Coordinates of C-alpha atoms in Angstrom, one line a residue:
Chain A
X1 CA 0.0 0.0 0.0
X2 CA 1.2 4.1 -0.5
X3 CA 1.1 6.0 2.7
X4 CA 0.7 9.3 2.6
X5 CA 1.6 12.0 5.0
X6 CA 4.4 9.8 6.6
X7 CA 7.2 10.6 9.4
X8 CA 6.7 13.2 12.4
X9 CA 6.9 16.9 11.3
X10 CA 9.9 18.8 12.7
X11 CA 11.1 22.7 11.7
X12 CA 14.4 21.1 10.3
X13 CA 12.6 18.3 8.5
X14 CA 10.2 20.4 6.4
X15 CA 12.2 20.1 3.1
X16 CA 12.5 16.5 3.6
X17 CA 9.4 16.1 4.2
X18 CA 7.9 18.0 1.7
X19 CA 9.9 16.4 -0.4
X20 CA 9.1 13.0 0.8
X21 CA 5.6 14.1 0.4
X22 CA 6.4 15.3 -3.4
X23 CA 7.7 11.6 -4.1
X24 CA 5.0 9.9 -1.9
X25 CA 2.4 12.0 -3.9
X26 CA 4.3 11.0 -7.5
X27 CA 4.0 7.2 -6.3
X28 CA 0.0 7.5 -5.9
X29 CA -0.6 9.3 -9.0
X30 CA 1.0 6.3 -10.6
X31 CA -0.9 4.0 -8.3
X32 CA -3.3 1.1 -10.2
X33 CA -7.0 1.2 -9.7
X34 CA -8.6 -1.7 -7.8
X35 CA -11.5 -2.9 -9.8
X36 CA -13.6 -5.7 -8.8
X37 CA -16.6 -7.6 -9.3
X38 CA -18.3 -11.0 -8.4
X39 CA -17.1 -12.2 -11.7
X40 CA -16.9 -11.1 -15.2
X41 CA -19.6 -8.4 -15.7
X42 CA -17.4 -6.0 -14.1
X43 CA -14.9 -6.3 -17.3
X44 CA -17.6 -3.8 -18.9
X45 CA -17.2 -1.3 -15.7
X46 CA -13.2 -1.7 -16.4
X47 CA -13.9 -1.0 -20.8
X48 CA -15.6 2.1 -19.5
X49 CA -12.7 3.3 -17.4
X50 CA -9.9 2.2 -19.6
X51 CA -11.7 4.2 -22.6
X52 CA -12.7 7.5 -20.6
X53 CA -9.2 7.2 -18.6
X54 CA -6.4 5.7 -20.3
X55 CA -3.6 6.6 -18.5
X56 CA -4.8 4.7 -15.8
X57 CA -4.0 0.9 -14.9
X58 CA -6.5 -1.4 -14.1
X59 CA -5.7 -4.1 -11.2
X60 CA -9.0 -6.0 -11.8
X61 CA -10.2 -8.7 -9.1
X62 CA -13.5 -11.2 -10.6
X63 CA -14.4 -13.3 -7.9
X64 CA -15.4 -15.9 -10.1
X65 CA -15.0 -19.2 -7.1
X66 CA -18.5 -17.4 -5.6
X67 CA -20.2 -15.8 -8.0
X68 CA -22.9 -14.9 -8.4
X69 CA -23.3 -12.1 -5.3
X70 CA -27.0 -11.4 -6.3
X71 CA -29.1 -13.4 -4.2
X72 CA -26.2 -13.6 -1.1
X73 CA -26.9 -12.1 2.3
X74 CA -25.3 -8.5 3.3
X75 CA -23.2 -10.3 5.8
X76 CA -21.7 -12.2 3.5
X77 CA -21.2 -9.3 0.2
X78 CA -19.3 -7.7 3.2
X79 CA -17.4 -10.6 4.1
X80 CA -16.3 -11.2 0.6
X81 CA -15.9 -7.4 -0.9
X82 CA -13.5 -6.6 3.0
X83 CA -11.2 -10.0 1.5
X84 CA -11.4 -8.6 -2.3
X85 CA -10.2 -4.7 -0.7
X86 CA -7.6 -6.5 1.0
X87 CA -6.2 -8.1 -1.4
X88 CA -6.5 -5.1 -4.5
X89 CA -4.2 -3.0 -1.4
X90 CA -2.1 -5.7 -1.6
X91 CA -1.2 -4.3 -5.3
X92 CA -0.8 -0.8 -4.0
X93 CA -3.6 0.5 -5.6
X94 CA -4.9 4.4 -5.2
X95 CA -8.3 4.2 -5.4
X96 CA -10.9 0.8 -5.6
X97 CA -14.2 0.7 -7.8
X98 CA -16.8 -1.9 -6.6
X99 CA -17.9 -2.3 -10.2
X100 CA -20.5 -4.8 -9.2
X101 CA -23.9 -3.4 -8.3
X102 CA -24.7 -5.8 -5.4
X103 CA -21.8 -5.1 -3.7
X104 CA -21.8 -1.6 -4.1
X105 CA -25.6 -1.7 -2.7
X106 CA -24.6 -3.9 0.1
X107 CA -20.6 -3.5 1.3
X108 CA -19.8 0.1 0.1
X109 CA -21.3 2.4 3.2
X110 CA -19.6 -0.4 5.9
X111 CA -16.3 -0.3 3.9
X112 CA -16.2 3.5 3.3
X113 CA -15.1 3.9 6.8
X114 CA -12.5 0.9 7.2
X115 CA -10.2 2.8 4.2
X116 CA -8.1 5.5 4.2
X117 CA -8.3 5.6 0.2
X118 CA -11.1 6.7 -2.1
X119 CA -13.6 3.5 -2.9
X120 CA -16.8 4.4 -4.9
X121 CA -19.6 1.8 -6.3
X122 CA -21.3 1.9 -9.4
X123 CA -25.0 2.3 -7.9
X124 CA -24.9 6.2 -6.8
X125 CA -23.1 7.6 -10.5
X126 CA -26.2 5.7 -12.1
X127 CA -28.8 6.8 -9.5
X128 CA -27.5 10.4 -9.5
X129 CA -27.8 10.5 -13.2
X130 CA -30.8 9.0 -13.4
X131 CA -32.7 11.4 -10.7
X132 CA -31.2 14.0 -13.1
X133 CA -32.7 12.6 -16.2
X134 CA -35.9 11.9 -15.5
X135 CA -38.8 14.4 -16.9
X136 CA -41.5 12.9 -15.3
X137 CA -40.4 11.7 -12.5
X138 CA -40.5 8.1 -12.5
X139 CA -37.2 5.6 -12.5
X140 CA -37.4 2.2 -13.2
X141 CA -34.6 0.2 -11.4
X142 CA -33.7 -3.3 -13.1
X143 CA -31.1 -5.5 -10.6
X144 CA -30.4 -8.3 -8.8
X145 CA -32.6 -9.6 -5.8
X146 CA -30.0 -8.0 -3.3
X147 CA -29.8 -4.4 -4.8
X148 CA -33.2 -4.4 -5.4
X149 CA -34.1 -5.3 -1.1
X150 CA -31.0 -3.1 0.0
X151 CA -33.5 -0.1 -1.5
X152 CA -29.8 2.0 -1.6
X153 CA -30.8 3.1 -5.6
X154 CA -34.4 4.7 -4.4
X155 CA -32.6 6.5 -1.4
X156 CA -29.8 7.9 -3.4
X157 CA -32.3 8.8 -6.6
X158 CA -34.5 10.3 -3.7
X159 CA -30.8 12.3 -2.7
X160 CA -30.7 13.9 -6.0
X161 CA -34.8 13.7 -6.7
X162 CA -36.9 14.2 -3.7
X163 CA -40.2 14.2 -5.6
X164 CA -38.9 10.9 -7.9
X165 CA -40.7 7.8 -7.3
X166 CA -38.6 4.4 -7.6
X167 CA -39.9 1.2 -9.0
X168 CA -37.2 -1.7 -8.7
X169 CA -37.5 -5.0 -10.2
X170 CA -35.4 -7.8 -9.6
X171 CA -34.5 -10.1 -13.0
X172 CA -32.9 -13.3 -11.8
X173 CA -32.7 -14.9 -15.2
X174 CA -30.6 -12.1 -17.0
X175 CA -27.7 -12.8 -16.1
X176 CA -28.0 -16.6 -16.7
X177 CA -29.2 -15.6 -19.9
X178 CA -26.5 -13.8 -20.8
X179 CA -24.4 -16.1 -19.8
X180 CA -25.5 -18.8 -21.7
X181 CA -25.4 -16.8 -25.3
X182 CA -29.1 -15.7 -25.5
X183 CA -28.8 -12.3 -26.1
X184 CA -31.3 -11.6 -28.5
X185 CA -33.1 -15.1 -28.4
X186 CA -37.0 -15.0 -28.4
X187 CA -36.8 -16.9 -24.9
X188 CA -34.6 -13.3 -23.0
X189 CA -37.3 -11.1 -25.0
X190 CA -40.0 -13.3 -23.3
X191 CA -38.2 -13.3 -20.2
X192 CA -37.7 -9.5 -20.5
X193 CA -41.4 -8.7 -21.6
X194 CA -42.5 -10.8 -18.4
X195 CA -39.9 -8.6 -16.1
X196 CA -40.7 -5.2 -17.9
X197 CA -44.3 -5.0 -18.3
X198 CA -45.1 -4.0 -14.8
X199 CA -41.9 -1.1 -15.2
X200 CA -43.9 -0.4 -18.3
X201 CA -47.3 0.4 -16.3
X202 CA -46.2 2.6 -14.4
X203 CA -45.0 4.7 -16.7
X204 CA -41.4 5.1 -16.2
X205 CA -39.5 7.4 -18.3
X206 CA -36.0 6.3 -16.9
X207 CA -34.9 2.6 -16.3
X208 CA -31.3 2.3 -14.9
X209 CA -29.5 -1.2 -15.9
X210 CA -28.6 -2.2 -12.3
X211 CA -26.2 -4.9 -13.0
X212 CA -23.3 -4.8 -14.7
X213 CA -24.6 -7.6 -17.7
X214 CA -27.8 -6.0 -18.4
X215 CA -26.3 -3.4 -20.9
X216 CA -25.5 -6.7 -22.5
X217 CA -29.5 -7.3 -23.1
X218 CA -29.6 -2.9 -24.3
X219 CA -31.2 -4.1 -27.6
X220 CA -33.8 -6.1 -26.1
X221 CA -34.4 -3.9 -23.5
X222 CA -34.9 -0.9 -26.0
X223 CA -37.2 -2.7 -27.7
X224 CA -39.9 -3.5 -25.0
X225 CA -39.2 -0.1 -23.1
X226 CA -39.8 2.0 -26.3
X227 CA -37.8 4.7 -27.7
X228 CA -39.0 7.2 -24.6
X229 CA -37.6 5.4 -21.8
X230 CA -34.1 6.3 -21.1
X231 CA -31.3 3.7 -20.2
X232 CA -28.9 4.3 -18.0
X233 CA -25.6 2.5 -17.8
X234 CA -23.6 2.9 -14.3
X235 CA -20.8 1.7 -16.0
X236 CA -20.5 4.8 -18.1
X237 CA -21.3 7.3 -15.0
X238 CA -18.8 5.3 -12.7
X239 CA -16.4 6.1 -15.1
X240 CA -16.9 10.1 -15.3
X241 CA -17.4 9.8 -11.5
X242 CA -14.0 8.5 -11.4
X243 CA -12.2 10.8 -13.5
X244 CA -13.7 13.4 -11.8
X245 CA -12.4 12.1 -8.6
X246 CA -9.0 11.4 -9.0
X247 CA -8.5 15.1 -10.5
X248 CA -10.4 16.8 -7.1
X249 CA -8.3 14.3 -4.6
X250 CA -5.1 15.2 -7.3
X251 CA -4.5 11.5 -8.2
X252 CA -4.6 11.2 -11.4
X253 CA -1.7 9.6 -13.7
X254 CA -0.9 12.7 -15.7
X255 CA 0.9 10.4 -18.3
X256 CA 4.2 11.2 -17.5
X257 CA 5.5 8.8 -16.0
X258 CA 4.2 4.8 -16.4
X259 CA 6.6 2.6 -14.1
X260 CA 7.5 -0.7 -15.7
X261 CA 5.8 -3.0 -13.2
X262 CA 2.3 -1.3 -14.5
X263 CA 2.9 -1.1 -17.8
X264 CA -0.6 -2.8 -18.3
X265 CA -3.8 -4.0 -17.1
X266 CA -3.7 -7.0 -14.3
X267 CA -5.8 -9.1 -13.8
X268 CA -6.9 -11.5 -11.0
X269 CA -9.4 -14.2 -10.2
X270 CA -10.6 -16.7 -7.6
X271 CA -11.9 -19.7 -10.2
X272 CA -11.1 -21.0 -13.9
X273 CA -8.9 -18.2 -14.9
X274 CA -8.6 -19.4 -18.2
X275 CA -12.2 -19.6 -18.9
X276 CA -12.0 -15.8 -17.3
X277 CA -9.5 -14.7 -19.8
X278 CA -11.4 -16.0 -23.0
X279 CA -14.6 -13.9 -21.8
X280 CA -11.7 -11.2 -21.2
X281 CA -11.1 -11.0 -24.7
X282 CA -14.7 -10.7 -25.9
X283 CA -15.3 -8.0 -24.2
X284 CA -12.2 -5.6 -23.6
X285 CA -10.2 -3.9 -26.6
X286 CA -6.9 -5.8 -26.4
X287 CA -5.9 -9.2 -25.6
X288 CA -5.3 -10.4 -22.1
X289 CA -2.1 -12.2 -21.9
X290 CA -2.4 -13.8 -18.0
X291 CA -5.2 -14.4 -15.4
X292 CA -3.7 -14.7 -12.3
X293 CA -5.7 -16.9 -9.3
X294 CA -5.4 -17.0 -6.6
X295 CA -7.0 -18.0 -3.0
X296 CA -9.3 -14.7 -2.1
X297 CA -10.2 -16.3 1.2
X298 CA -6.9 -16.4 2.4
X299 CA -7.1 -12.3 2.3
Chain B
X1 CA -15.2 -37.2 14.9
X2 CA -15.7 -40.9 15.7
X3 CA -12.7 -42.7 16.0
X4 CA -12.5 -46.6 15.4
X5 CA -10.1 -48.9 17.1
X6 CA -8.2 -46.7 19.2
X7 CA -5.4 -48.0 21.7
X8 CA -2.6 -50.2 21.5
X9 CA -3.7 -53.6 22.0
X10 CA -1.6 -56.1 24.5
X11 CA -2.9 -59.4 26.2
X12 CA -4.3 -57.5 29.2
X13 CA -6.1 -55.1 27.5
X14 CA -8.3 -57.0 24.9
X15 CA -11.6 -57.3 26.8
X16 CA -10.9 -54.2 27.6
X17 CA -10.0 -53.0 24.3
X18 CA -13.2 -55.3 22.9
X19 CA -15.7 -53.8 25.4
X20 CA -14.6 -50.0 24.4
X21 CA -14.6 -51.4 20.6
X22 CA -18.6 -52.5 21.2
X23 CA -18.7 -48.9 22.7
X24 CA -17.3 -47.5 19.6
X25 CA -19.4 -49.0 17.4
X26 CA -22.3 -48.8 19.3
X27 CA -21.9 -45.3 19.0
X28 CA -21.0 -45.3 15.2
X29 CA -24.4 -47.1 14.7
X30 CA -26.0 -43.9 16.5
X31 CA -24.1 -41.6 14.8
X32 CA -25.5 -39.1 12.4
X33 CA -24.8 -39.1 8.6
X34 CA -23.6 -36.2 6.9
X35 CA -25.1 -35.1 3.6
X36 CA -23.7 -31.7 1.6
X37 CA -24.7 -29.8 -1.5
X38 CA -24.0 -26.4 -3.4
X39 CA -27.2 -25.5 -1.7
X40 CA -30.4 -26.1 -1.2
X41 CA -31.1 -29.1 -4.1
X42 CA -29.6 -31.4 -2.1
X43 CA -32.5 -31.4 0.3
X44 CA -34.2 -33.5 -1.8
X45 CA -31.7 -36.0 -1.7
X46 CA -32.2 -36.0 2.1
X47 CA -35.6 -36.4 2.1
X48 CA -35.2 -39.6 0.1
X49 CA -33.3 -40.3 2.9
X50 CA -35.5 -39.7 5.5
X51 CA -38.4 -41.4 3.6
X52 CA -36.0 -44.8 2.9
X53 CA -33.7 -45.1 6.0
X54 CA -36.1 -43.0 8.7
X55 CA -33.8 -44.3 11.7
X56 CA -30.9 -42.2 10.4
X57 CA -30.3 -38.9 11.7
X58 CA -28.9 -36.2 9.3
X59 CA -26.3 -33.5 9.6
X60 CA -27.0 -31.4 6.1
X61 CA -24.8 -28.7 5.1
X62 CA -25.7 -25.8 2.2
X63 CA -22.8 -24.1 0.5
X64 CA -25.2 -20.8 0.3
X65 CA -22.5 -18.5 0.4
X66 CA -20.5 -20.3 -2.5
X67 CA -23.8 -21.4 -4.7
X68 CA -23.6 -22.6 -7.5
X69 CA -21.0 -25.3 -8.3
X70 CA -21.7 -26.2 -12.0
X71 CA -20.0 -23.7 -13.6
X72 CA -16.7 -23.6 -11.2
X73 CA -13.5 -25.5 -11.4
X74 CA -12.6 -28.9 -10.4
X75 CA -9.7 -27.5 -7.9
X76 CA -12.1 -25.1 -6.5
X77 CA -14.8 -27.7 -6.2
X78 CA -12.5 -30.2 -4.5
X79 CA -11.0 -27.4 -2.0
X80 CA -15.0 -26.8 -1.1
X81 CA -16.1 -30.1 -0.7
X82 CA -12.8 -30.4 1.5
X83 CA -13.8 -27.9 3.5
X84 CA -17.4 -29.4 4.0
X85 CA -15.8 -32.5 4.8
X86 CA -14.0 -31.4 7.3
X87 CA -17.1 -29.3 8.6
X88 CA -19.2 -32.4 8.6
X89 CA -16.7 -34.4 10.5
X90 CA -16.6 -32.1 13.5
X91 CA -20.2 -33.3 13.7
X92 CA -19.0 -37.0 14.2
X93 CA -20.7 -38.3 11.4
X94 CA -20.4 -42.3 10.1
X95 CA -20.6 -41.7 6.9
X96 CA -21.0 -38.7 3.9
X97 CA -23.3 -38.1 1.2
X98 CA -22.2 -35.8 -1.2
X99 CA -25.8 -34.6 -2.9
X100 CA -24.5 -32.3 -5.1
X101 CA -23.7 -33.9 -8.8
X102 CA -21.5 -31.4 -9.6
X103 CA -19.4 -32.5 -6.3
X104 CA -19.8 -36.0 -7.0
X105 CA -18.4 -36.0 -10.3
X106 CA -15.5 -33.5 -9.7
X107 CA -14.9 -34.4 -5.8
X108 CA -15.7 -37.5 -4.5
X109 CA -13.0 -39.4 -6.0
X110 CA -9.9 -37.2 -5.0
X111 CA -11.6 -37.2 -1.2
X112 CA -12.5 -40.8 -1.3
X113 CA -9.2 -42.1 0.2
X114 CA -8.6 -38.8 2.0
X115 CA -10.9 -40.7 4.5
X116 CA -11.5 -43.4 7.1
X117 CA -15.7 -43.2 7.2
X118 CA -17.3 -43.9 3.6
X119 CA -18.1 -41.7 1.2
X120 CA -20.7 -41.9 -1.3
X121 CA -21.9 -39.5 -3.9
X122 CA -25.4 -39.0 -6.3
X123 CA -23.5 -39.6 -9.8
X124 CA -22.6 -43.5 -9.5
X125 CA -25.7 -44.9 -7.9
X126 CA -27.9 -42.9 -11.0
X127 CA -25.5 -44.2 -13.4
X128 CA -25.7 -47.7 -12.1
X129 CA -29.6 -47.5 -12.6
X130 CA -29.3 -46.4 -16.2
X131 CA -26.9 -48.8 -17.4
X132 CA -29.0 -51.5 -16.0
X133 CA -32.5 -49.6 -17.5
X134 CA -32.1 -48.9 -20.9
X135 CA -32.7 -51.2 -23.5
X136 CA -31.9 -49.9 -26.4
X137 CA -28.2 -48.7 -24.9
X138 CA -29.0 -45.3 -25.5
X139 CA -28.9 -42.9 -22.5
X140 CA -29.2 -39.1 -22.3
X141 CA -28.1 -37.4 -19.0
X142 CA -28.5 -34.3 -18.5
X143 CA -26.6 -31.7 -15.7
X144 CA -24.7 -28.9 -15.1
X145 CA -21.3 -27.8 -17.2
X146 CA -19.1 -29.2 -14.8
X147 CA -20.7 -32.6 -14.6
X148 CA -20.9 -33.0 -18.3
X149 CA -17.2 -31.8 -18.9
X150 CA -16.0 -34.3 -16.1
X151 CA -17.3 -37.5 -18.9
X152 CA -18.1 -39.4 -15.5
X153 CA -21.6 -40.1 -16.0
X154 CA -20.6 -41.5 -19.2
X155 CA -17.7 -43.5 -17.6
X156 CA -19.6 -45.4 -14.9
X157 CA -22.4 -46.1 -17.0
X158 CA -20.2 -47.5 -19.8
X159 CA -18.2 -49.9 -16.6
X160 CA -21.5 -51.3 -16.2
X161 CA -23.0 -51.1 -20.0
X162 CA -20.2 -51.2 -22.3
X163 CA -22.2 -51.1 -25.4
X164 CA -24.1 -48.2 -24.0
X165 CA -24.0 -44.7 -25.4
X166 CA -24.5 -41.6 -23.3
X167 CA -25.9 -38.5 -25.0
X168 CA -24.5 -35.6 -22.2
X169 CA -26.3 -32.1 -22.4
X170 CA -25.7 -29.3 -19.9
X171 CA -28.6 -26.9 -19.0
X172 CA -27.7 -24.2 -17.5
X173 CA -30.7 -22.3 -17.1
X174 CA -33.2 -25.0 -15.0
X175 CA -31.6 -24.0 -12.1
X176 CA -32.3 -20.5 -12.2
X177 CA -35.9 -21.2 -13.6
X178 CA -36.8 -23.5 -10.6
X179 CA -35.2 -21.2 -7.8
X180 CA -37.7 -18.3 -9.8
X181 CA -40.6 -20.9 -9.4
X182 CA -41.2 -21.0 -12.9
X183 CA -41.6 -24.8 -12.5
X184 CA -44.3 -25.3 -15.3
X185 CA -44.3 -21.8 -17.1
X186 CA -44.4 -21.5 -21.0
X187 CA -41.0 -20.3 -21.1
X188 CA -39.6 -23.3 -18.9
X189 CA -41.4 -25.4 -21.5
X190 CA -39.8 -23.6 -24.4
X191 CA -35.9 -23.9 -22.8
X192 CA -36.5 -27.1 -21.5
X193 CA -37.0 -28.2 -25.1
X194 CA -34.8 -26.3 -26.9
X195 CA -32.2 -28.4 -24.3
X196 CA -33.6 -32.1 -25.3
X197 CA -34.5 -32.0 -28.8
X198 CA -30.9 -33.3 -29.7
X199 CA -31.0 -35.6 -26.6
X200 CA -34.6 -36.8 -28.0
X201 CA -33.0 -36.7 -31.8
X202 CA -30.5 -39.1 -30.3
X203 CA -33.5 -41.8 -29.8
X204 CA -32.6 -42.3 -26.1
X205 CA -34.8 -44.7 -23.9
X206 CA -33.4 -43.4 -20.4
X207 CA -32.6 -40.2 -18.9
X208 CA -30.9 -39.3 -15.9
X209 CA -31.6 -35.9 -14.1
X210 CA -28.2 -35.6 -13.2
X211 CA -28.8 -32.3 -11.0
X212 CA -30.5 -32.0 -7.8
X213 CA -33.0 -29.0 -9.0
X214 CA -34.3 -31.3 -11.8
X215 CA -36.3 -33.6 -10.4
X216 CA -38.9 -30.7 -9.2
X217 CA -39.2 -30.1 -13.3
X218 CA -40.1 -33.8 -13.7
X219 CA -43.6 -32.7 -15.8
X220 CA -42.0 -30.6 -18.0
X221 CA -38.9 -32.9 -19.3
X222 CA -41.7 -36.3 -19.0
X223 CA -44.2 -33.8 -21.2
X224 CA -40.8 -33.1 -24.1
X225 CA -39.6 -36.9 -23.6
X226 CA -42.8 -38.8 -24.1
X227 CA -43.7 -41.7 -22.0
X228 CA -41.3 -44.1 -23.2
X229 CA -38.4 -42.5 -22.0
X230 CA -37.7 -44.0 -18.4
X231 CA -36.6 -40.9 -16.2
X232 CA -33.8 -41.8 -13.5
X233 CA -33.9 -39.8 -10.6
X234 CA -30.1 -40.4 -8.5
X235 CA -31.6 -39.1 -5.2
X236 CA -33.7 -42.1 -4.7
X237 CA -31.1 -44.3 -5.6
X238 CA -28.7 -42.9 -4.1
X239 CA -30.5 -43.1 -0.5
X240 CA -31.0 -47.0 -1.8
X241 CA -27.5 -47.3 -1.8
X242 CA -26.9 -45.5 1.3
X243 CA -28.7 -47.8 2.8
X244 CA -27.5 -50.8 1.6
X245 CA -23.6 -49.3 2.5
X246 CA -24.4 -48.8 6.2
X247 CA -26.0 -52.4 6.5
X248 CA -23.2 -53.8 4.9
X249 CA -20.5 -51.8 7.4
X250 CA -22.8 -52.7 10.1
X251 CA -23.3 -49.1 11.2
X252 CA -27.1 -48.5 10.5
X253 CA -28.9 -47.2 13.6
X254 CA -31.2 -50.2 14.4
X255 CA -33.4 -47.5 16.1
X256 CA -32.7 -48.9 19.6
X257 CA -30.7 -46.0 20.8
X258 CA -31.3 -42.2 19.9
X259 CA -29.3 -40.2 21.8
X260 CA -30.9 -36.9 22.7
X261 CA -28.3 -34.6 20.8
X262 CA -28.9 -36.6 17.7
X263 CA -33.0 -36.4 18.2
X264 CA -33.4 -34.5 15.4
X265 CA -31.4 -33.5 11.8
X266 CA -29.3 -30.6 11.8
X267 CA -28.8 -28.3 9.3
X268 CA -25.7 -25.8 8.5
X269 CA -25.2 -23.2 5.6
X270 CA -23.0 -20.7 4.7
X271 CA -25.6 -18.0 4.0
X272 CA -29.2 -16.9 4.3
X273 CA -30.0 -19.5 7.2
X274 CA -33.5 -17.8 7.0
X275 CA -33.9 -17.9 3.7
X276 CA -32.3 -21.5 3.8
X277 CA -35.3 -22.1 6.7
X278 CA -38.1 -21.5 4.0
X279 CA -37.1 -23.3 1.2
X280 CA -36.4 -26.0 3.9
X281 CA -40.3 -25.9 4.8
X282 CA -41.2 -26.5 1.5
X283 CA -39.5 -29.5 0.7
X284 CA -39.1 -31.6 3.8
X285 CA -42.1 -33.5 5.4
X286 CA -41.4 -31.2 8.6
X287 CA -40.6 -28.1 9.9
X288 CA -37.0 -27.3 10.2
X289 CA -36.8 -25.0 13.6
X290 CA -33.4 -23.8 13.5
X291 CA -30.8 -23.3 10.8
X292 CA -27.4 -22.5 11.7
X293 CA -24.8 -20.7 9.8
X294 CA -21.2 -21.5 10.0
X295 CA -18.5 -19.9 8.5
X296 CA -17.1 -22.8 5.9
X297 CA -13.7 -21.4 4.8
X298 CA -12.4 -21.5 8.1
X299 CA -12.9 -25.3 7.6

């Protein structure tokens, strides 16, 4: 991990402090970015940052030995996300994005506290944008069974939004679909029709796409949600979030300077790293050469 | 744990040895039996359980935390089931049922000599039935990823059958479907078919529902398959066979003797005990007071 703000300030150790603190302050801004996720769909969170950010690296952490996180208790998404924070320090990073939307509902507030480095989740960009899009005043929330019971997008659209009124709906068989190829397969549009139609009712004019594969399904969602209804991606938002936060907290990698050791992206898993890397490749721009594993629980 | 034959025998010491060997295995016979899954499937494995050996007192454990298995790696599978094993033990059990497919066929053979109590899993009593079922030599099972990829479904039904042929397809999506209760739902229908028709192209006279969730879609797949297609279910034979192991080690509880801490089954998970608790209700032909949950990577 970088410490900042080491050693005990003296009147005849200013200058070596400050320029301790000069080198100290170089080392952060060169610092990775922890991203992680309860497996894969978080690569799309990473796409976002590595396009709207590239001078940053990416240490990315897919807990692919437990996923999936959506139906898991709040005990446990703490349990798990504390061992994945642990472990991304381990690397030295500067900053960590939870880039999966259960976790962010349901460890972020309790881990906040624990960190003396900036963490952010992908659930308040997208509810903060989507409290600012909305013309009439009603959001639809689409998300796991956990994001959609921790009620943290309807407070923090509420933040932004008083008057707004939230209607989340949890879609259990997205992701599966997704995973198994079905993308634009008449079965997902059933599947989607079933989930959407009471979002539809109410007359939504805003849905937010509360887990990192659903922008996967975008087509199919556009299509039953008509051309009115905004999407919103969290993935896109966390990544302006970001970049606007390491300017303010003055961490950003100004390009200079790229030490050899994080020349590129990393990335880590808990379970079948090779089956991790080929998904890697579908989704993210260039090719990733090694998927590292290792034990999470140990962390 | 239950150990057998402690002591170093010498002339004065056998009857005394003998009497704390009847002791022993007086209290192996009263022992509980220890049955594990990914989650909560394997209940109905221990119901057939209940309802074929009702003397026998269960110790279940629910990998909730870590749910599902199918799509994970043999290593991680094997350091799981390790743990659970270990878990189970510290519960002195006589003997372990492994009612998770996926654990069976990835698992049980590395753990297997590992121990000094037996071991039994759901893949090999299934298999044994189908070999000895079909007629025609043509058998279909059906399962998660992981348990088609590990071929050894195919295997034990060809040491039985040589000549037989075994049709494997993975379905990904029937777990999902029957934990969102769409049991008999037009869209279940539709994926459930879209699954057999090569299985049914294939001409097969016997399939085996080689994952615990199955079973509860029984209508649907006997609807696609026709009644001439003999469905095997490996929790009831597997229970058979449990049965028939603890007879032949002489340590089935003859019912003589229930000691009050094994008065009732037990029941550990890793997550949700509460939610565990209601799906629990549902299945099992009583009410299941208490659930506990353990953590199972300290294991």
């Amino acid at each position: 991990m970088v410490v900042r703000g080491l050693g005990v300030p003296g009147i005849s150790q200013i200058t070596a402090n400050q320029k301790r603190k000069d080198y100290i302050m170089k080392d952060i801004r060169y610092a990775p970015i922890g991203v992680f996720d309860s497996g894969v769909g978080g690569l799309t969170v990473a796409r976002e940052i590595m396009r709207q950010i590239p001078n940053e690296k990416i240490v990315y952490f897919g807990d692919t030995a437990r996923v999936p996180y959506g139906s898991k208790s709040k005990e446990t998404i703490i349990r798990f996300s504390r061992q994945i924070v642990h472990f991304l320090r381990t690397k030295d990073v500067k900053a960590v994005v939870i880039a999966c939307n259960t976790a962010s509902a349901l460890a972020l507030e309790t881990l906040q506290p624990e960190l003396d480095i900036p963490i952010i989740g992908v659930v308040a960009p997208g509810a903060k944008v989507a409290a600012e899009t909305t013309r009439n005043g009603k959001i639809g929330v689409i998300a796991t069974e956990s994001t959609i019971e921790s009620r943290l997008y309807t407070r923090v659209i509420q933040e932004h939004n008083p008057q707004a009124q939230v209607f989340g709906k949890p879609c259990p068989l997205f992701v599966p679909l997704v995973e198994e190829g079905w993308i634009k397969d008449p079965v997902t549009v059933e599947v989607a029709s079933r989930y959407l139609e009471p979002l539809l009712a109410t007359g939504i004019d805003t849905l937010v796409m509360g887990c990192t594969h659903y922008p996967l399904l975008r087509s199919v969602l556009r299509e039953i949600m008509g051309e009115k209804v905004t999407l919103v991606n969290p993935a896109y938002e966390t990544a302006r979030e970001l970049k606007c936060l390491l300017t303010r907290e003055g961490i950003a990698n100004d390009g200079q300077e790229v030490p050899e050791q994080q020349a590129g992206h990393r990335f880590y898993v808990s379970d079948a790293a090779n089956k991790f890397r080929q998904f890697a490749n579908t989704i993210l721009p260039f090719g990733v050469d090694t998927t590292q594993l290792i034990h999470i629980e140990d962390y």
